[in-house]
Coordinates of N, CA and C in Angstrom, one line a residue:
X1 N 0.8 -1.2 0.0 CA 0.0 0.0 0.0 C 0.9 1.2 0.0
X2 N 0.6 2.2 -0.9 CA 1.3 3.5 -0.9 C 0.6 4.4 0.1
X3 N 1.4 5.3 0.7 CA 1.0 6.1 1.8 C 0.8 7.6 1.4
X4 N -0.1 8.3 2.1 CA -0.1 9.8 2.0 C 0.5 10.2 3.4
X5 N 1.7 10.9 3.3 CA 2.5 11.1 4.5 C 2.6 12.6 4.7
X6 N 2.2 13.1 5.9 CA 2.3 14.4 6.3 C 3.5 14.6 7.3
X7 N 4.4 15.5 7.0 CA 5.4 15.9 7.9 C 5.0 17.3 8.4
X8 N 4.6 17.4 9.6 CA 3.9 18.6 10.1 C 4.3 18.9 11.5
X9 N 3.6 19.8 12.1 CA 3.9 20.4 13.4 C 3.3 21.7 13.6
X10 N 2.8 22.3 12.4 CA 2.1 23.5 12.3 C 2.9 24.8 12.5
X11 N 4.0 24.7 13.3 CA 4.9 25.8 13.6 C 6.0 25.9 12.6
X12 N 6.6 27.1 12.5 CA 7.7 27.3 11.6 C 9.0 27.0 12.4
X13 N 10.0 26.5 11.7 CA 11.3 26.3 12.3 C 11.4 25.1 13.2
X14 N 10.5 24.1 13.0 CA 10.4 23.0 14.0 C 11.0 21.7 13.4
X15 N 11.3 21.7 12.1 CA 12.0 20.6 11.6 C 11.2 19.8 10.6
X16 N 10.1 20.4 10.1 CA 9.2 19.7 9.1 C 10.0 19.3 7.8
X17 N 10.7 20.3 7.3 CA 11.5 20.1 6.1 C 12.5 19.0 6.3
X18 N 13.2 19.0 7.4 CA 14.2 18.1 7.7 C 13.7 16.7 7.8
X19 N 12.5 16.5 8.4 CA 11.9 15.2 8.6 C 11.4 14.8 7.2
X20 N 10.9 15.7 6.4 CA 10.5 15.3 5.0 C 11.7 14.7 4.3
X21 N 12.9 15.3 4.4 CA 14.1 14.8 3.7 C 14.4 13.5 4.3
X22 N 14.3 13.3 5.6 CA 14.6 12.0 6.2 C 13.7 10.9 5.7
X23 N 12.4 11.2 5.5 CA 11.4 10.2 5.0 C 11.7 9.9 3.6
X24 N 12.0 10.9 2.8 CA 12.4 10.7 1.4 C 13.6 9.8 1.3
X25 N 14.6 10.1 2.2 CA 15.8 9.3 2.2 C 15.6 7.8 2.5
X26 N 14.7 7.6 3.5 CA 14.5 6.2 3.8 C 13.7 5.5 2.7
X27 N 12.6 6.0 2.2 CA 11.8 5.4 1.2 C 12.6 5.2 -0.1
X28 N 13.4 6.1 -0.5 CA 14.2 5.9 -1.7 C 15.2 4.8 -1.5
X29 N 15.7 4.6 -0.3 CA 16.6 3.5 0.0 C 16.0 2.2 -0.2
X30 N 14.6 2.1 -0.1 CA 13.9 0.9 -0.3 C 13.4 0.7 -1.7
X31 N 13.9 1.6 -2.6 CA 13.5 1.6 -4.0 C 12.0 1.9 -4.2
X32 N 11.4 2.6 -3.3 CA 10.0 2.9 -3.4 C 9.8 4.1 -4.3
X33 N 8.7 4.2 -5.0 CA 8.4 5.3 -5.8 C 7.9 6.5 -4.9
X34 N 8.4 7.7 -5.2 CA 8.1 8.8 -4.3 C 7.7 10.0 -5.1
X35 N 6.7 10.7 -4.6 CA 6.3 12.0 -5.0 C 6.4 13.0 -3.8
X36 N 7.0 14.1 -4.0 CA 7.2 15.1 -3.0 C 6.3 16.3 -3.2
X37 N 5.6 16.8 -2.2 CA 4.7 17.9 -2.3 C 5.2 18.9 -1.2
X38 N 5.6 20.1 -1.7 CA 6.0 21.2 -0.7 C 4.8 22.2 -0.7
X39 N 4.3 22.4 0.6 CA 3.3 23.4 0.7 C 3.7 24.7 1.4
X40 N 5.0 24.8 1.5 CA 5.6 26.0 2.1 C 6.0 27.0 1.0
X41 N 5.2 28.0 0.7 CA 5.5 28.9 -0.4 C 6.5 30.0 0.1
X42 N 6.6 30.2 1.4 CA 7.5 31.2 1.9 C 9.0 30.8 1.8
X43 N 9.3 29.6 2.2 CA 10.6 29.0 2.2 C 10.5 27.6 1.5
X44 N 10.5 27.6 0.2 CA 10.2 26.3 -0.5 C 11.5 25.4 -0.6
X45 N 12.2 25.2 0.5 CA 13.5 24.5 0.4 C 13.3 23.0 -0.1
X46 N 12.2 22.4 0.3 CA 11.9 21.0 -0.1 C 11.7 20.9 -1.6
X47 N 11.0 21.9 -2.1 CA 10.7 21.9 -3.6 C 12.1 22.0 -4.3
X48 N 12.9 23.0 -3.9 CA 14.2 23.2 -4.5 C 15.2 22.1 -4.4
X49 N 15.1 21.4 -3.3 CA 16.0 20.3 -3.0 C 15.7 19.1 -3.9
X50 N 14.4 18.8 -4.1 CA 14.1 17.5 -4.7 C 13.5 17.6 -6.1
X51 N 13.4 18.8 -6.7 CA 12.7 19.0 -8.0 C 13.5 18.3 -9.1
X52 N 14.8 18.1 -9.0 CA 15.6 17.5 -10.0 C 15.7 16.0 -9.9
X53 N 15.2 15.5 -8.8 CA 15.4 14.0 -8.5 C 14.1 13.3 -8.5
X54 N 13.0 13.9 -8.0 CA 11.7 13.2 -7.9 C 10.6 14.1 -8.5
X55 N 9.5 13.5 -8.7 CA 8.4 14.3 -9.1 C 8.0 15.1 -7.9
X56 N 8.1 16.4 -8.1 CA 7.9 17.4 -7.0 C 6.9 18.4 -7.4
X57 N 6.0 18.7 -6.5 CA 4.9 19.7 -6.7 C 4.9 20.7 -5.6
X58 N 4.3 21.9 -5.9 CA 4.1 22.9 -4.9 C 2.6 23.1 -4.8
X59 N 2.0 23.1 -3.6 CA 0.6 23.3 -3.4 C 0.4 24.3 -2.3
X60 N -0.6 25.2 -2.5 CA -0.9 26.1 -1.4 C -2.1 25.6 -0.7
X61 N -1.9 25.0 0.5 CA -3.0 24.4 1.2 C -3.8 25.4 2.1
X62 N -3.5 26.7 1.9 CA -4.4 27.7 2.4 C -5.7 27.9 1.5
X63 N -5.6 27.3 0.4 CA -6.7 27.4 -0.6 C -7.4 26.0 -0.9
X64 N -8.7 26.1 -1.1 CA -9.3 24.8 -1.5 C -8.7 24.2 -2.7
X65 N -8.3 25.0 -3.7 CA -7.7 24.5 -4.9 C -6.4 23.8 -4.6
X66 N -5.7 24.2 -3.6 CA -4.5 23.5 -3.2 C -4.8 22.1 -2.7
X67 N -5.8 21.9 -1.9 CA -6.2 20.6 -1.4 C -6.7 19.7 -2.6
X68 N -7.4 20.3 -3.5 CA -7.9 19.6 -4.6 C -6.7 19.1 -5.4
X69 N -5.7 20.0 -5.6 CA -4.5 19.6 -6.4 C -3.8 18.4 -5.7
X70 N -3.7 18.5 -4.4 CA -3.0 17.4 -3.6 C -3.7 16.1 -3.8
X71 N -5.0 16.1 -3.7 CA -5.7 14.8 -3.8 C -5.6 14.3 -5.3
X72 N -5.6 15.2 -6.2 CA -5.4 14.7 -7.6 C -4.0 14.2 -7.9
X73 N -3.0 14.8 -7.2 CA -1.7 14.2 -7.3 C -1.7 12.8 -6.8
X74 N -2.3 12.6 -5.6 CA -2.4 11.2 -5.0 C -3.1 10.2 -6.0
X75 N -4.1 10.7 -6.7 CA -4.8 9.8 -7.6 C -4.0 9.5 -8.8
X76 N -3.3 10.6 -9.3 CA -2.5 10.4 -10.5 C -1.3 9.5 -10.3
X77 N -0.7 9.5 -9.1 CA 0.5 8.7 -8.8 C 0.1 7.6 -7.9
X78 N -0.7 6.7 -8.3 CA -1.2 5.6 -7.5 C -0.1 4.7 -7.0
X79 N 1.0 4.6 -7.8 CA 2.1 3.7 -7.5 C 3.2 4.3 -6.7
X80 N 2.9 5.5 -6.1 CA 4.0 6.2 -5.4 C 3.5 6.7 -4.0
X81 N 4.4 6.7 -3.0 CA 4.1 7.4 -1.8 C 4.1 8.9 -2.1
X82 N 3.2 9.6 -1.5 CA 3.1 11.1 -1.6 C 3.5 11.6 -0.2
X83 N 4.6 12.4 -0.2 CA 5.2 13.0 1.0 C 5.0 14.5 1.0
X84 N 4.2 15.0 2.0 CA 3.8 16.4 2.1 C 4.6 17.1 3.2
X85 N 5.3 18.1 2.8 CA 6.0 19.0 3.7 C 5.0 20.1 4.1
X86 N 4.5 20.1 5.3 CA 3.4 21.1 5.7 C 4.0 22.5 6.0
X87 N 3.3 23.5 5.6 CA 3.7 24.9 5.9 C 3.4 25.2 7.4
X88 N 4.1 26.2 7.8 CA 3.8 26.8 9.2 C 2.4 27.3 9.2
X89 N 1.7 27.2 10.3 CA 0.4 27.8 10.5 C -0.7 27.0 9.7
X90 N -0.4 25.7 9.4 CA -1.4 25.0 8.6 C -2.5 24.3 9.4
X91 N -2.5 24.6 10.7 CA -3.5 23.9 11.5 C -4.9 24.1 11.2
X92 N -5.3 25.4 10.9 CA -6.7 25.7 10.6 C -7.2 25.0 9.4
X93 N -6.4 25.2 8.3 CA -6.9 24.6 7.0 C -6.8 23.1 7.0
X94 N -5.8 22.5 7.7 CA -5.8 21.1 7.9 C -7.0 20.5 8.6
X95 N -7.3 21.1 9.7 CA -8.5 20.6 10.4 C -9.8 20.8 9.7
X96 N -9.9 21.9 8.9 CA -11.1 22.2 8.1 C -11.2 21.1 7.0
X97 N -10.1 20.5 6.6 CA -10.1 19.6 5.5 C -10.0 18.1 5.9
X98 N -10.0 17.9 7.2 CA -9.7 16.5 7.7 C -10.7 15.5 7.1
X99 N -11.9 15.8 6.9 CA -12.9 14.9 6.3 C -12.5 14.6 4.8
X100 N -12.0 15.6 4.2 CA -11.6 15.4 2.8 C -10.4 14.5 2.7
X101 N -9.5 14.7 3.7 CA -8.3 13.9 3.7 C -8.7 12.4 4.0
X102 N -9.6 12.3 4.9 CA -10.0 10.9 5.3 C -10.7 10.2 4.1
X103 N -11.6 11.0 3.4 CA -12.3 10.4 2.3 C -11.3 10.0 1.1
X104 N -10.4 10.9 0.8 CA -9.4 10.7 -0.2 C -8.6 9.4 0.1
X105 N -8.2 9.3 1.4 CA -7.4 8.2 1.8 C -8.2 6.9 1.6
X106 N -9.4 6.9 2.0 CA -10.3 5.8 1.9 C -10.5 5.3 0.4
X107 N -10.9 6.3 -0.4 CA -11.2 6.0 -1.8 C -9.9 5.5 -2.6
X108 N -8.8 6.1 -2.3 CA -7.5 5.8 -3.0 C -6.8 4.6 -2.3
X109 N -7.4 4.1 -1.2 CA -6.8 3.0 -0.5 C -5.3 3.3 -0.1
X110 N -5.2 4.5 0.4 CA -3.9 4.9 0.9 C -3.9 5.0 2.4
X111 N -2.9 4.5 3.1 CA -2.7 4.7 4.5 C -2.3 6.1 4.7
X112 N -2.8 6.7 5.8 CA -2.4 8.1 6.2 C -1.4 8.0 7.3
X113 N -0.2 8.7 7.0 CA 0.9 8.7 7.9 C 1.1 10.1 8.4
X114 N 1.4 10.3 9.7 CA 1.7 11.6 10.2 C 3.0 11.5 11.0
X115 N 3.9 12.4 10.7 CA 5.1 12.7 11.5 C 4.9 14.1 12.1
X116 N 4.6 14.1 13.4 CA 4.3 15.4 14.0 C 5.6 15.9 14.8
X117 N 6.2 17.0 14.4 CA 7.4 17.5 14.9 C 7.2 18.3 16.2
X118 N 8.0 18.0 17.2 CA 7.9 18.8 18.5 C 9.2 19.5 18.7
X119 N 9.1 20.8 19.2 CA 10.3 21.4 19.8 C 10.2 21.4 21.3
X120 N 11.0 22.2 22.0 CA 11.0 22.1 23.5 C 10.1 23.1 24.1
X121 N 9.2 23.7 23.3 CA 8.2 24.7 23.9 C 6.8 24.1 24.1
X122 N 6.2 24.6 25.1 CA 4.9 24.0 25.5 C 3.8 24.2 24.4
X123 N 3.9 25.2 23.6 CA 2.8 25.4 22.6 C 2.9 24.3 21.6
X124 N 4.0 23.6 21.4 CA 4.0 22.5 20.5 C 3.0 21.4 21.0
X125 N 2.9 21.2 22.3 CA 1.9 20.3 22.8 C 0.5 20.7 22.5
X126 N 0.2 22.0 22.6 CA -1.1 22.4 22.3 C -1.5 22.1 20.8
X127 N -0.5 22.3 19.9 CA -0.7 22.0 18.5 C -0.9 20.5 18.3
X128 N 0.0 19.7 19.0 CA -0.1 18.3 18.9 C -1.5 17.8 19.4
X129 N -2.0 18.4 20.5 CA -3.3 18.0 21.0 C -4.4 18.2 19.9
X130 N -4.3 19.4 19.3 CA -5.3 19.7 18.3 C -5.2 18.7 17.1
X131 N -4.0 18.4 16.7 CA -3.8 17.5 15.6 C -4.3 16.1 15.9
X132 N -4.0 15.6 17.1 CA -4.4 14.3 17.5 C -6.0 14.2 17.6
X133 N -6.6 15.2 18.1 CA -8.0 15.2 18.2 C -8.7 15.2 16.9
X134 N -8.1 16.0 15.9 CA -8.6 16.1 14.6 C -8.5 14.7 13.8
X135 N -7.4 14.0 14.0 CA -7.1 12.8 13.3 C -7.6 11.5 14.0
X136 N -7.9 11.7 15.3 CA -8.3 10.5 16.0 C -9.6 9.8 15.4
X137 N -9.5 8.5 15.2 CA -10.6 7.8 14.7 C -10.5 7.6 13.2
X138 N -9.6 8.2 12.5 CA -9.4 8.0 11.0 C -8.9 6.6 10.8
X139 N -9.6 5.8 10.1 CA -9.2 4.4 9.8 C -7.8 4.4 9.0
X140 N -7.0 3.5 9.4 CA -5.7 3.3 8.7 C -4.8 4.5 8.8
X141 N -4.8 5.2 10.0 CA -3.9 6.3 10.2 C -2.9 5.8 11.2
X142 N -1.6 6.1 10.9 CA -0.5 5.8 11.8 C 0.3 7.1 12.0
X143 N 0.6 7.3 13.3 CA 1.2 8.6 13.7 C 2.4 8.4 14.6
X144 N 3.4 9.3 14.3 CA 4.6 9.3 15.2 C 4.8 10.8 15.7
X145 N 5.0 10.9 16.9 CA 5.4 12.2 17.5 C 6.9 12.2 17.5
X146 N 7.6 13.2 16.8 CA 9.0 13.2 16.7 C 9.6 14.4 17.5
X147 N 10.3 14.0 18.5 CA 11.0 15.0 19.3 C 12.3 15.3 18.7
X148 N 12.4 16.6 18.2 CA 13.5 17.0 17.3 C 14.7 17.3 18.2
X149 N 15.7 16.4 18.1 CA 17.0 16.6 18.8 C 17.8 17.8 18.5
X150 N 17.4 18.5 17.5 CA 18.1 19.8 17.2 C 17.9 20.7 18.3
X151 N 16.8 20.6 19.1 CA 16.6 21.5 20.2 C 17.2 21.0 21.5
X152 N 17.8 19.9 21.5 CA 18.5 19.4 22.7 C 18.3 18.0 23.0
X153 N 18.8 17.5 24.1 CA 18.7 16.1 24.5 C 17.2 15.8 24.9
X154 N 16.9 14.5 25.0 CA 15.6 14.0 25.2 C 15.0 14.7 26.5
X155 N 15.9 15.0 27.4 CA 15.4 15.6 28.7 C 14.7 16.9 28.5
X156 N 15.0 17.7 27.4 CA 14.4 19.0 27.2 C 12.9 18.8 26.9
X157 N 12.5 17.6 26.5 CA 11.1 17.3 26.2 C 10.3 16.8 27.4
X158 N 10.8 17.0 28.6 CA 10.1 16.4 29.7 C 8.7 16.9 29.9
X159 N 8.4 18.1 29.4 CA 7.0 18.5 29.5 C 6.1 17.6 28.7
X160 N 6.6 17.1 27.5 CA 5.9 16.1 26.8 C 6.0 14.7 27.4
X161 N 7.2 14.3 27.7 CA 7.5 13.0 28.2 C 6.7 12.6 29.4
X162 N 6.4 13.6 30.3 CA 5.7 13.3 31.5 C 4.2 13.7 31.4
X163 N 3.7 14.0 30.2 CA 2.4 14.6 30.1 C 1.3 13.5 30.0
X164 N 0.1 13.9 30.3 CA -1.1 13.0 30.1 C -1.3 12.9 28.6
X165 N -1.0 13.9 27.8 CA -1.2 13.9 26.4 C -0.4 12.7 25.8
X166 N 0.9 12.6 26.2 CA 1.7 11.5 25.7 C 1.1 10.1 26.0
X167 N 0.6 10.0 27.3 CA 0.0 8.7 27.7 C -1.2 8.5 26.8
X168 N -2.0 9.5 26.6 CA -3.3 9.3 25.9 C -3.0 8.9 24.4
X169 N -2.1 9.6 23.8 CA -2.0 9.3 22.3 C -1.2 8.0 22.1
X170 N -0.3 7.6 23.0 CA 0.3 6.3 22.9 C -0.6 5.2 23.2
X171 N -1.6 5.4 24.1 CA -2.6 4.4 24.3 C -3.5 4.2 23.0
X172 N -3.6 5.3 22.2 CA -4.3 5.3 21.0 C -3.5 4.7 19.8
X173 N -2.3 4.3 20.1 CA -1.5 3.6 19.0 C -0.4 4.5 18.4
X174 N -0.3 5.7 18.9 CA 0.8 6.6 18.4 C 2.1 6.2 19.0
X175 N 3.2 6.5 18.3 CA 4.5 6.2 18.9 C 5.2 7.5 19.1
X176 N 6.2 7.6 20.0 CA 7.0 8.7 20.2 C 8.5 8.4 19.9
X177 N 9.1 9.3 19.3 CA 10.5 9.0 18.8 C 11.4 10.2 19.0
X178 N 12.6 10.0 19.6 CA 13.5 11.1 19.7 C 14.5 11.0 18.5
X179 N 14.4 12.0 17.7 CA 15.2 12.1 16.5 C 16.5 12.8 16.9
X180 N 17.6 12.0 17.0 CA 18.9 12.5 17.4 C 19.3 13.6 16.3
X181 N 20.0 14.6 16.8 CA 20.5 15.7 15.9 C 21.6 15.2 15.1
X182 N 21.6 15.6 13.8 CA 22.7 15.4 12.9 C 23.8 16.5 13.3
X183 N 25.1 16.1 13.2 CA 26.1 17.0 13.6 C 25.9 18.4 12.9
X184 N 25.9 19.5 13.6 CA 25.5 20.8 13.0 C 26.3 21.2 11.8
X185 N 27.6 20.9 11.8 CA 28.4 21.3 10.6 C 28.0 20.5 9.4
X186 N 27.6 19.3 9.6 CA 27.2 18.5 8.4 C 25.8 18.9 8.0
X187 N 25.0 19.1 8.9 CA 23.6 19.6 8.5 C 23.7 20.9 7.8
X188 N 24.5 21.8 8.2 CA 24.6 23.1 7.6 C 25.1 23.0 6.1
X189 N 26.1 22.2 5.9 CA 26.6 22.0 4.5 C 25.5 21.4 3.6
X190 N 24.8 20.5 4.1 CA 23.7 19.9 3.3 C 22.6 20.9 3.0
X191 N 22.3 21.7 4.0 CA 21.2 22.7 3.8 C 21.6 23.8 2.8
X192 N 22.9 24.2 2.9 CA 23.3 25.3 2.0 C 23.4 24.9 0.6
X193 N 23.7 23.6 0.4 CA 23.8 23.1 -1.0 C 22.5 22.5 -1.5
X194 N 21.5 22.5 -0.6 CA 20.1 21.9 -1.0 C 20.3 20.5 -1.6
X195 N 21.0 19.6 -0.8 CA 21.2 18.3 -1.3 C 20.3 17.3 -0.5
X196 N 19.9 16.2 -1.1 CA 19.3 15.1 -0.4 C 20.4 14.5 0.5
X197 N 20.0 13.7 1.4 CA 21.0 13.0 2.3 C 21.8 12.0 1.4
X198 N 21.2 11.4 0.5 CA 21.8 10.4 -0.4 C 22.9 11.1 -1.3
X199 N 22.5 12.3 -1.8 CA 23.4 13.0 -2.7 C 24.5 13.8 -2.0
X200 N 24.4 13.9 -0.7 CA 25.4 14.7 0.1 C 26.8 14.1 0.0
X201 N 26.9 12.8 -0.3 CA 28.2 12.2 -0.4 C 29.1 12.9 -1.4
X202 N 28.4 13.5 -2.4 CA 29.2 14.1 -3.4 C 29.9 15.5 -3.0
X203 N 29.4 16.0 -1.9 CA 30.0 17.3 -1.4 C 30.6 17.2 -0.1
X204 N 30.5 16.1 0.6 CA 31.0 15.9 2.0 C 32.4 15.2 2.0
X205 N 33.2 15.6 2.9 CA 34.5 14.9 3.1 C 34.1 13.5 3.7
X206 N 35.1 12.6 3.7 CA 35.0 11.3 4.2 C 34.5 11.4 5.7
X207 N 35.2 12.2 6.5 CA 34.9 12.4 7.9 C 33.4 12.8 8.1
X208 N 33.0 13.8 7.3 CA 31.6 14.2 7.4 C 30.6 13.2 7.0
X209 N 31.0 12.3 6.0 CA 30.1 11.3 5.6 C 29.9 10.2 6.7
X210 N 31.0 10.0 7.5 CA 30.8 9.1 8.6 C 29.7 9.5 9.6
X211 N 29.7 10.8 9.9 CA 28.7 11.4 10.8 C 27.3 11.2 10.1
X212 N 27.2 11.5 8.8 CA 25.9 11.4 8.1 C 25.5 10.0 8.0
X213 N 26.3 9.1 7.7 CA 25.9 7.7 7.5 C 25.5 7.0 8.8
X214 N 26.2 7.4 9.9 CA 25.8 6.8 11.2 C 24.4 7.3 11.6
X215 N 24.2 8.6 11.3 CA 22.8 9.2 11.7 C 21.8 8.5 10.8
X216 N 22.0 8.4 9.5 CA 21.1 7.8 8.6 C 20.7 6.4 9.0
X217 N 21.7 5.6 9.5 CA 21.4 4.2 9.9 C 20.4 4.2 11.1
X218 N 20.6 5.1 12.0 CA 19.7 5.2 13.2 C 18.3 5.5 12.7
X219 N 18.2 6.5 11.9 CA 16.9 7.0 11.4 C 16.2 5.9 10.6
X220 N 16.9 5.3 9.7 CA 16.4 4.2 8.9 C 15.9 3.1 9.7
X221 N 16.6 2.8 10.8 CA 16.1 1.7 11.6 C 14.7 2.0 12.2
X222 N 14.6 3.2 12.7 CA 13.3 3.6 13.3 C 12.2 3.6 12.2
X223 N 12.5 4.3 11.0 CA 11.5 4.4 10.0 C 11.1 3.0 9.4
X224 N 12.1 2.1 9.3 CA 11.8 0.8 8.9 C 10.8 0.1 9.7
X225 N 11.0 0.1 11.1 CA 10.1 -0.5 12.0 C 8.7 0.2 12.0
X226 N 8.7 1.5 11.8 CA 7.5 2.3 11.8 C 6.6 2.0 10.6
X227 N 7.2 2.0 9.4 CA 6.4 1.8 8.2 C 6.0 0.3 8.1
X228 N 6.7 -0.6 8.6 CA 6.4 -2.0 8.5 C 5.4 -2.5 9.6
X229 N 5.1 -1.7 10.6 CA 4.2 -2.1 11.7 C 2.8 -2.2 11.2

């Protein structure tokens, strides 16, 4: 089954684009067909990174026409996973269109996947709660809460780790994952060059590739277990 995958979190600067790149990296390593959709018109880094490698689209999900385009992309590319990089502030229109998402997923027989990014601020939990409540009960929906290690060690997420919200959503089948940070100097080089993780080997030194490859192995191990569950 091919998936409709949202990398989200509603806030800006929380790691949605980075997680999108990680998901693309894993699925491409499995030789899966991939379509990438960037909904961030302000900073379309995902579109610019992948447009030469994969079928890549830009959609404005603040508009009904943008959602219509997204669903049509899913129908056109039945043999591919569709990976959506969500824009900041997308909570309102996402929740407004949740029934359309559910219906499209059902008709197209696509599993709905969510990677919800957290930073170390409490308002991330408020956004997560809204997202979980909106998607709760959707058939064939699988969700991971991703604690972005860019913001610090797992301990900085104690507000989430000790919360009733974490207990509630994990009881509902959601998983929580601490995404270890990629070495900052390696991450910065990849970002500046707008390279996929797989293509970064062409610009990185051997020493930097060691850091990248070790990080990719950890992330692939998690994503492999998550997608296969």
